[in-house]
Amino acid sequence: MSDLEPKLLWEHFLELTRIPRPSKGEGPAREHVLGWADQRSFEAETDAEGNVVVRVPATTGRGAAPVVVLQAHLDMVCERDPGSRFDPREGRIDVRIEADWVRAEGTTLGADNGIGVAAALAVADDPGVEHGPLELLFTVSEEQGLDGAKALDPALVSGRLLVNLDGTSDGALTIGCAGSDHTYLRVALDPEPLPSGHVALRIVLAGARGGHSGGDIATGRVNALKALGRVLAAAPAHRLASLDGGVSRNAIPREATAVAAVPRDAESAFRAACEAELATIARQFASTDGNLELTFERVEETAAADEATTRRVLDLVSSIPTGVVAMSPELTGVVETSTSLTTAATGDGILTLGSMARSSNAAALDGMLATMHALARLAGAEIEVRRSYPPWEPDLGSGLLETARATYRRLFDAEPVLTVVHGGLECAVLGQRLPGVELISIGPEIVGPHAPGEKVRISSTQRFYGLLGELLDDLSR
């Protein structure tokens, strides 16, 4: 990446791609940041949750300016193709440069939010950026429900002008985001010994593109869990032993696996029915997910749910809402409310189905929660609700926003788009943890942030970094 600009940013980003930083496992990345700060004699502090603040002195003549907080999260979604020899959880990402893009081969890249972390480190190193006193706030476990931000010790942060670096478009200033709830439906499979003459099959549905369960929810991509449930529901009578899939609460599942028992003499008919339903799904999603595949393998399994329980469980999987529920009545083309079945896990005879609802309308979140309670009653399932975070509502009168708009206009000779994103941003939580704080979010163009092949546009990153440097200059005058 030595030829890419801005040079300092890409150097820091490349270092991050070699550091394991899954959610709840950000320790190596945190130590990397602390080591960087120590080398420069910057004061650094860590709270009990593992969030880090690095305090960077102002450049000459800017010491009287207000403190600006630059905030990014250390963790990333660690997805990989099953056959890839690379694994972000081990700090092994195959970074490629193709035309105007930096991308990962076979895994996620970690531009979400490694580019934000790299940008914060770069401006502190960059002698060409004039700024007042900075607080670089690096949070943990953003990809697992914004847990780091929720547990942030407010005493760690003194600044009340906060620029979140987790945006995904250099053409916009993000001023709001959707809130979310997580629900977990737990249904008992009550497994019993298989009748004689049955064989067990492991059925794997793979090849879905996946993506971000917020940003990509309106792109018409296959949800592998929903698709496998549909495949099994179309097959002749069988007994479900397990259903598993999905790796993150905020990613569209790309692969799902089930184990089912069928009468030996009905195995061929079962496979044929599954493949026929997959063909129907493939036609439905031909323009967005053209690489779906289904595989079967005989396995040793001694117990499974009975046929009635299997039908009830598959009906539940089919009924869980997944996709866009409502569009914003105020903002054209913006998703207001959505849900997604994101994880399934079977253990100790219990199937747990995890879903995530998002909305910029708090009342709509309550409505989706009522739907999930109704489904739980109908299916005889237990429900657990985790209220994640509220919507971040725009503040159009913010002085920080006014300055950012003026900076953008001067730099690019255009009016920035003001947007409310459907994904979750830590601003929703930080606005509550830090009373009186003003917030905006900026970032470069990132495509496919939660799926293998994730990529970030090089020219967009240049514009983003230029905007950040000019904004810091303007805020410190």
XYZ file of C-alpha atoms in Angstrom:
477
model
C 0.000 0.000 0.000
C 3.060 2.264 -0.045
C 1.813 4.152 -3.119
C -1.647 4.926 -1.705
C -2.658 8.303 -0.303
C -3.124 9.366 2.415
C 0.039 7.436 3.214
C -0.192 7.585 7.027
C -3.762 6.303 7.061
C -3.035 3.302 4.836
C 0.074 2.426 6.837
C -1.957 2.320 10.035
C -4.746 0.380 8.355
C -2.404 -2.267 6.971
C -1.018 -2.818 10.475
C -4.570 -3.347 11.775
C -5.304 -6.027 9.160
C -2.537 -8.109 10.774
C -3.989 -7.874 14.288
C -6.791 -10.174 15.526
C -9.697 -7.992 16.686
C -12.993 -9.883 16.872
C -15.662 -8.548 19.209
C -14.801 -9.450 22.818
C -11.256 -10.187 21.628
C -9.885 -6.708 20.970
C -6.971 -7.052 23.418
C -4.208 -7.168 20.759
C -5.665 -4.115 18.980
C -5.949 -2.228 22.258
C -2.310 -3.018 23.082
C -1.331 -1.836 19.615
C -3.006 1.547 20.218
C -1.524 1.883 23.700
C 1.926 1.074 22.358
C 1.506 3.687 19.628
C 0.494 6.279 22.245
C 3.411 5.398 24.523
C 5.900 5.833 21.669
C 4.638 9.401 21.208
C 4.309 10.195 24.933
C 0.561 10.697 24.567
C -1.483 10.222 27.724
C -3.759 7.174 27.475
C -6.384 5.675 29.735
C -8.510 2.519 29.673
C -11.813 1.939 31.464
C -13.057 -1.290 33.033
C -14.750 -2.371 29.789
C -11.575 -1.994 27.744
C -12.408 1.261 25.949
C -9.358 3.454 25.382
C -8.892 7.218 25.239
C -5.658 8.727 23.921
C -5.193 12.431 24.610
C -3.353 14.269 21.845
C -2.075 17.806 22.531
C -3.091 20.646 20.230
C -0.820 21.791 17.453
C 1.012 25.074 17.969
C -1.338 27.993 18.551
C -4.491 25.874 18.831
C -4.384 25.043 22.560
C -7.379 27.232 23.441
C -9.716 25.381 21.065
C -12.424 23.081 22.419
C -11.552 19.398 22.808
C -12.702 17.311 19.826
C -13.362 13.605 20.287
C -12.538 11.331 17.336
C -14.310 8.026 17.922
C -13.979 4.629 16.244
C -14.397 1.012 17.325
C -11.557 -1.490 17.528
C -13.491 -4.674 16.735
C -14.573 -6.051 13.367
C -16.925 -8.731 12.028
C -14.705 -11.758 11.348
C -16.382 -13.577 8.449
C -14.607 -15.969 6.092
C -15.489 -18.276 3.234
C -15.371 -21.918 4.432
C -12.551 -22.794 2.057
C -10.401 -19.725 2.674
C -6.976 -20.209 4.243
C -7.234 -16.682 5.664
C -8.961 -15.837 8.937
C -9.412 -12.360 10.479
C -9.725 -13.943 13.937
C -6.059 -14.852 13.615
C -4.930 -11.584 12.011
C -4.667 -13.135 8.549
C -6.406 -11.034 5.893
C -5.498 -11.280 2.210
C -5.503 -7.588 1.244
C -5.826 -6.834 -2.466
C -5.752 -3.589 -4.454
C -7.974 -3.568 -7.516
C -8.435 -0.316 -9.442
C -9.950 2.173 -6.946
C -10.590 -0.403 -4.222
C -8.805 -2.064 -1.328
C -10.541 -5.350 -0.623
C -10.168 -8.700 1.130
C -10.080 -12.055 -0.634
C -12.216 -14.698 1.061
C -12.769 -12.794 4.310
C -13.984 -9.508 5.682
C -11.472 -6.678 5.395
C -12.146 -4.846 8.649
C -12.476 -1.433 6.993
C -15.482 -1.292 9.294
C -14.079 0.259 11.455
C -10.352 -0.141 10.899
C -10.380 2.822 8.514
C -11.812 4.980 11.307
C -9.155 3.808 13.774
C -6.423 4.373 11.184
C -7.726 7.864 10.375
C -7.675 8.891 14.042
C -4.097 7.655 14.462
C -3.055 9.269 11.189
C -4.276 12.792 11.974
C -2.413 12.663 15.276
C 0.770 11.722 13.365
C 0.213 14.087 10.437
C 2.210 17.341 10.674
C 0.003 18.795 7.964
C -3.187 18.657 10.083
C -3.824 21.628 12.379
C -6.036 20.797 15.345
C -6.961 21.672 18.880
C -6.703 19.187 21.748
C -7.986 15.757 20.685
C -9.358 12.769 22.539
C -9.114 9.614 20.446
C -11.834 7.317 21.776
C -11.513 3.681 20.723
C -14.417 1.547 21.857
C -14.763 -2.231 22.009
C -17.493 -4.710 21.090
C -19.397 -2.393 18.774
C -20.350 -5.315 16.547
C -21.923 -7.100 19.523
C -24.665 -4.645 20.415
C -22.499 -1.525 21.002
C -21.513 -3.054 24.343
C -18.328 -1.025 24.737
C -20.085 2.294 24.242
C -22.858 1.240 26.617
C -20.328 0.566 29.372
C -18.130 3.604 28.650
C -16.933 5.397 31.770
C -18.053 9.004 31.065
C -15.138 10.321 33.135
C -12.836 9.074 30.373
C -14.083 11.739 27.945
C -14.062 15.504 28.526
C -14.817 16.695 24.975
C -18.342 17.524 23.902
C -17.759 17.743 20.137
C -17.629 14.172 18.859
C -16.878 13.046 15.319
C -17.696 9.370 14.819
C -15.500 7.825 12.099
C -17.766 4.865 11.323
C -19.678 6.375 8.399
C -19.747 4.635 5.022
C -20.093 7.459 2.494
C -17.861 10.474 1.944
C -20.714 12.261 0.184
C -22.824 12.525 3.324
C -22.819 13.734 6.884
C -24.629 11.198 9.029
C -26.793 12.865 11.665
C -28.946 9.974 12.920
C -29.360 6.206 12.970
C -31.836 3.462 13.711
C -32.193 1.928 17.137
C -32.462 -1.809 17.621
C -33.761 -4.678 19.734
C -32.543 -8.265 19.870
C -34.897 -11.165 20.544
C -34.118 -14.820 21.173
C -36.830 -17.429 20.693
C -36.049 -20.750 22.378
C -38.088 -23.757 21.371
C -37.681 -27.271 22.766
C -37.004 -29.956 20.164
C -37.665 -32.717 22.738
C -35.433 -35.143 20.820
C -36.335 -38.818 20.982
C -34.581 -41.934 19.656
C -34.871 -42.357 15.911
C -37.283 -45.051 14.719
C -35.696 -48.023 13.041
C -35.107 -47.658 9.312
C -34.187 -43.960 9.504
C -30.998 -42.309 8.273
C -29.651 -38.921 9.338
C -28.505 -36.312 6.846
C -26.535 -33.125 7.326
C -27.932 -30.540 4.923
C -25.839 -27.431 4.230
C -27.081 -24.387 2.330
C -24.128 -22.223 1.287
C -23.136 -19.616 -1.283
C -25.321 -16.721 -0.114
C -23.724 -13.266 -0.315
C -24.720 -12.145 3.169
C -23.990 -8.582 4.187
C -24.933 -6.042 6.817
C -28.344 -6.700 8.322
C -29.028 -2.965 8.291
C -27.204 -1.451 5.336
C -27.886 -4.389 2.996
C -31.375 -5.317 4.175
C -33.060 -3.701 1.159
C -30.777 -5.282 -1.447
C -32.819 -8.470 -1.839
C -30.194 -10.923 -0.644
C -30.876 -14.448 0.535
C -30.990 -15.116 4.264
C -29.462 -18.600 4.456
C -31.355 -19.555 7.625
C -34.696 -18.580 6.171
C -33.853 -20.308 2.899
C -32.839 -23.574 4.560
C -35.977 -23.498 6.684
C -38.003 -23.090 3.505
C -36.141 -25.963 1.827
C -36.819 -28.296 4.747
C -40.455 -27.227 5.013
C -40.990 -28.237 1.374
C -39.577 -31.750 1.921
C -41.573 -34.881 2.871
C -42.046 -35.838 6.500
C -38.792 -35.862 8.442
C -37.429 -35.262 11.929
C -35.256 -32.256 12.726
C -32.263 -32.858 15.003
C -30.578 -29.437 14.721
C -30.483 -26.117 12.891
C -27.452 -23.843 13.053
C -26.187 -20.817 11.160
C -25.209 -17.177 11.256
C -22.140 -15.793 12.993
C -23.131 -12.290 14.037
C -26.196 -10.543 15.364
C -25.886 -7.850 12.697
C -24.955 -9.852 9.598
C -27.242 -11.565 7.091
C -26.496 -15.313 7.400
C -24.530 -16.664 4.447
C -24.650 -20.345 5.402
C -26.935 -22.641 7.406
C -26.747 -26.274 8.445
C -29.416 -28.712 9.580
C -29.415 -32.368 10.578
C -32.618 -34.240 9.758
C -33.658 -37.876 9.926
C -35.706 -39.475 7.140
C -36.934 -42.993 6.417
C -34.268 -44.810 4.449
C -36.666 -45.579 1.616
C -37.676 -41.893 1.398
C -34.164 -40.448 1.273
C -34.145 -39.925 -2.494
C -37.526 -38.197 -2.447
C -36.393 -35.993 0.441
C -33.254 -34.882 -1.383
C -35.176 -34.256 -4.606
C -37.784 -32.114 -2.828
C -35.083 -30.056 -1.103
C -33.227 -29.474 -4.352
C -36.436 -28.517 -6.155
C -37.227 -25.899 -3.514
C -33.688 -24.550 -3.674
C -34.103 -24.169 -7.431
C -37.248 -22.099 -6.805
C -35.380 -19.910 -4.322
C -32.507 -19.516 -6.779
C -34.912 -18.290 -9.461
C -36.466 -15.854 -7.005
C -33.091 -14.358 -6.070
C -31.321 -14.852 -9.413
C -30.372 -11.197 -9.747
C -28.901 -10.845 -6.240
C -27.718 -14.301 -5.084
C -26.798 -16.562 -7.961
C -24.443 -19.003 -6.251
C -26.615 -20.921 -3.798
C -25.788 -24.569 -3.308
C -27.152 -27.432 -1.244
C -25.142 -30.428 -0.072
C -26.131 -33.620 1.730
C -24.031 -35.956 3.845
C -25.039 -38.983 5.892
C -24.085 -38.621 9.561
C -24.448 -40.541 12.774
C -27.396 -39.192 14.738
C -29.434 -41.071 17.308
C -32.195 -38.624 18.296
C -34.387 -35.944 16.734
C -37.667 -34.112 17.238
C -40.839 -35.867 16.213
C -42.593 -34.871 12.995
C -45.152 -32.613 14.682
C -42.491 -30.671 16.583
C -40.401 -30.439 13.415
C -43.326 -28.890 11.556
C -43.958 -26.401 14.370
C -40.305 -25.372 14.453
C -40.093 -24.904 10.690
C -43.334 -22.891 10.768
C -41.687 -20.625 13.336
C -38.579 -20.160 11.182
C -40.817 -19.358 8.221
C -42.884 -16.850 10.227
C -40.086 -14.765 11.734
C -40.127 -11.467 9.797
C -36.959 -10.862 7.808
C -36.443 -7.919 5.490
C -37.789 -4.401 5.086
C -40.939 -3.782 7.128
C -41.488 -0.069 6.444
C -39.876 2.765 4.487
C -39.403 6.214 5.969
C -42.356 8.515 5.236
C -40.057 11.580 5.509
C -36.910 10.476 3.667
C -37.305 9.079 0.151
C -35.677 5.704 -0.356
C -34.634 5.300 3.296
C -35.601 2.179 5.239
C -37.384 3.028 8.483
C -37.985 -0.435 9.988
C -36.592 -3.890 9.300
C -35.969 -7.221 10.979
C -33.612 -10.082 10.288
C -33.273 -13.645 11.539
C -29.517 -13.618 12.118
C -28.507 -16.665 14.168
C -29.655 -20.189 14.947
C -27.998 -22.545 17.419
C -29.002 -25.953 18.730
C -27.798 -27.252 22.075
C -29.130 -29.541 24.798
C -32.291 -30.164 22.810
C -33.121 -26.433 22.514
C -33.148 -24.433 19.289
C -32.398 -20.726 19.804
C -33.342 -18.311 17.032
C -31.841 -14.833 17.291
C -33.389 -11.856 15.491
C -32.568 -8.181 15.251
C -35.124 -5.430 14.647
C -34.038 -1.948 13.562
C -35.980 1.284 13.277
C -35.521 5.029 13.385
C -39.017 5.077 14.893
C -39.010 3.985 18.549
C -42.719 3.095 18.446
C -42.121 0.820 15.456
C -39.529 -1.101 17.476
C -42.195 -1.692 20.104
C -44.519 -2.957 17.374
C -41.945 -5.449 16.102
C -41.354 -6.655 19.645
C -45.086 -7.308 20.017
C -44.956 -9.414 16.839
C -42.116 -11.523 18.237
C -44.021 -12.081 21.487
C -47.028 -13.245 19.458
C -44.874 -15.686 17.466
C -43.410 -17.073 20.670
C -46.887 -17.749 22.060
C -48.028 -19.422 18.859
C -44.943 -21.641 18.685
C -44.797 -22.472 22.375
C -41.363 -20.848 22.577
C -39.694 -18.875 25.326
C -38.627 -15.348 24.432
C -35.723 -13.257 25.695
C -35.558 -9.574 24.793
C -32.439 -7.434 24.878
C -33.216 -3.782 24.327
C -30.068 -2.736 22.523
C -30.036 1.004 21.927
C -32.471 3.806 21.042
C -32.525 5.688 17.750
C -30.063 8.562 17.392
C -32.317 11.447 16.505
C -30.927 14.283 14.336
C -30.078 17.674 15.850
C -30.258 20.078 12.932
C -29.358 23.012 15.195
C -25.989 21.560 16.222
C -23.041 23.947 15.967
C -20.781 20.997 15.090
C -23.054 20.127 12.194
C -23.100 23.754 11.013
C -19.297 23.851 10.961
C -19.066 20.479 9.214
C -21.472 21.601 6.501
C -19.465 24.787 5.915
C -16.209 22.787 5.767
C -17.710 20.353 3.294
C -19.050 23.120 1.039
C -15.696 24.897 0.969
C -13.707 21.714 0.321
C -15.930 20.069 -2.294
C -17.970 23.002 -3.651
C -21.172 21.051 -3.009
C -23.817 20.700 -0.341
C -23.401 17.529 1.762
C -26.252 15.073 1.957
C -27.602 14.790 5.494
C -28.530 11.199 6.147
C -29.999 8.905 8.776
C -28.553 5.402 8.410
C -30.438 2.182 9.012
C -27.491 0.521 10.709
C -26.568 1.123 14.323
C -23.968 3.716 15.265
C -22.391 4.248 18.654
C -23.597 7.856 18.527
C -26.988 6.534 19.687
C -25.414 5.399 22.951
C -22.690 8.014 23.334
C -25.293 10.748 23.137
C -26.742 9.324 26.355
C -23.431 8.496 28.061
C -21.983 11.975 27.463
C -24.588 14.614 28.370
C -24.500 17.681 26.172
C -22.340 16.126 23.466
C -22.817 17.155 19.818
C -22.345 14.371 17.271
C -21.835 13.757 13.590
C -20.535 10.704 11.712
C -18.330 10.630 8.610
C -16.427 7.967 6.706
C -15.422 6.655 3.273
C -17.402 4.429 0.927
C -17.343 0.841 2.200
C -19.111 -1.979 0.362
C -20.132 -5.286 1.966
C -18.828 -4.446 5.449
C -19.931 -7.704 7.108
C -19.207 -10.230 4.368
C -16.168 -11.709 2.607
C -15.006 -9.457 -0.192
C -15.595 -6.303 1.879
C -13.944 -3.353 0.154
C -13.247 0.338 0.654
C -12.827 2.889 -2.119
C -9.385 4.508 -2.242
C -10.451 7.872 -3.711
C -13.321 8.072 -1.223
C -10.887 7.476 1.634
C -8.764 10.375 0.379
C -11.804 12.663 0.411
C -12.855 11.454 3.860
C -9.398 12.074 5.306
C -9.238 15.501 3.665
C -12.614 16.399 5.162
C -11.545 15.226 8.607
C -8.337 17.274 8.520
C -10.105 20.429 7.311
C -12.872 20.012 9.882
C -10.353 19.729 12.718
C -8.652 22.876 11.410
C -11.956 24.766 11.288
C -13.031 23.604 14.762
C -9.754 24.795 16.295
C -9.729 28.347 14.871
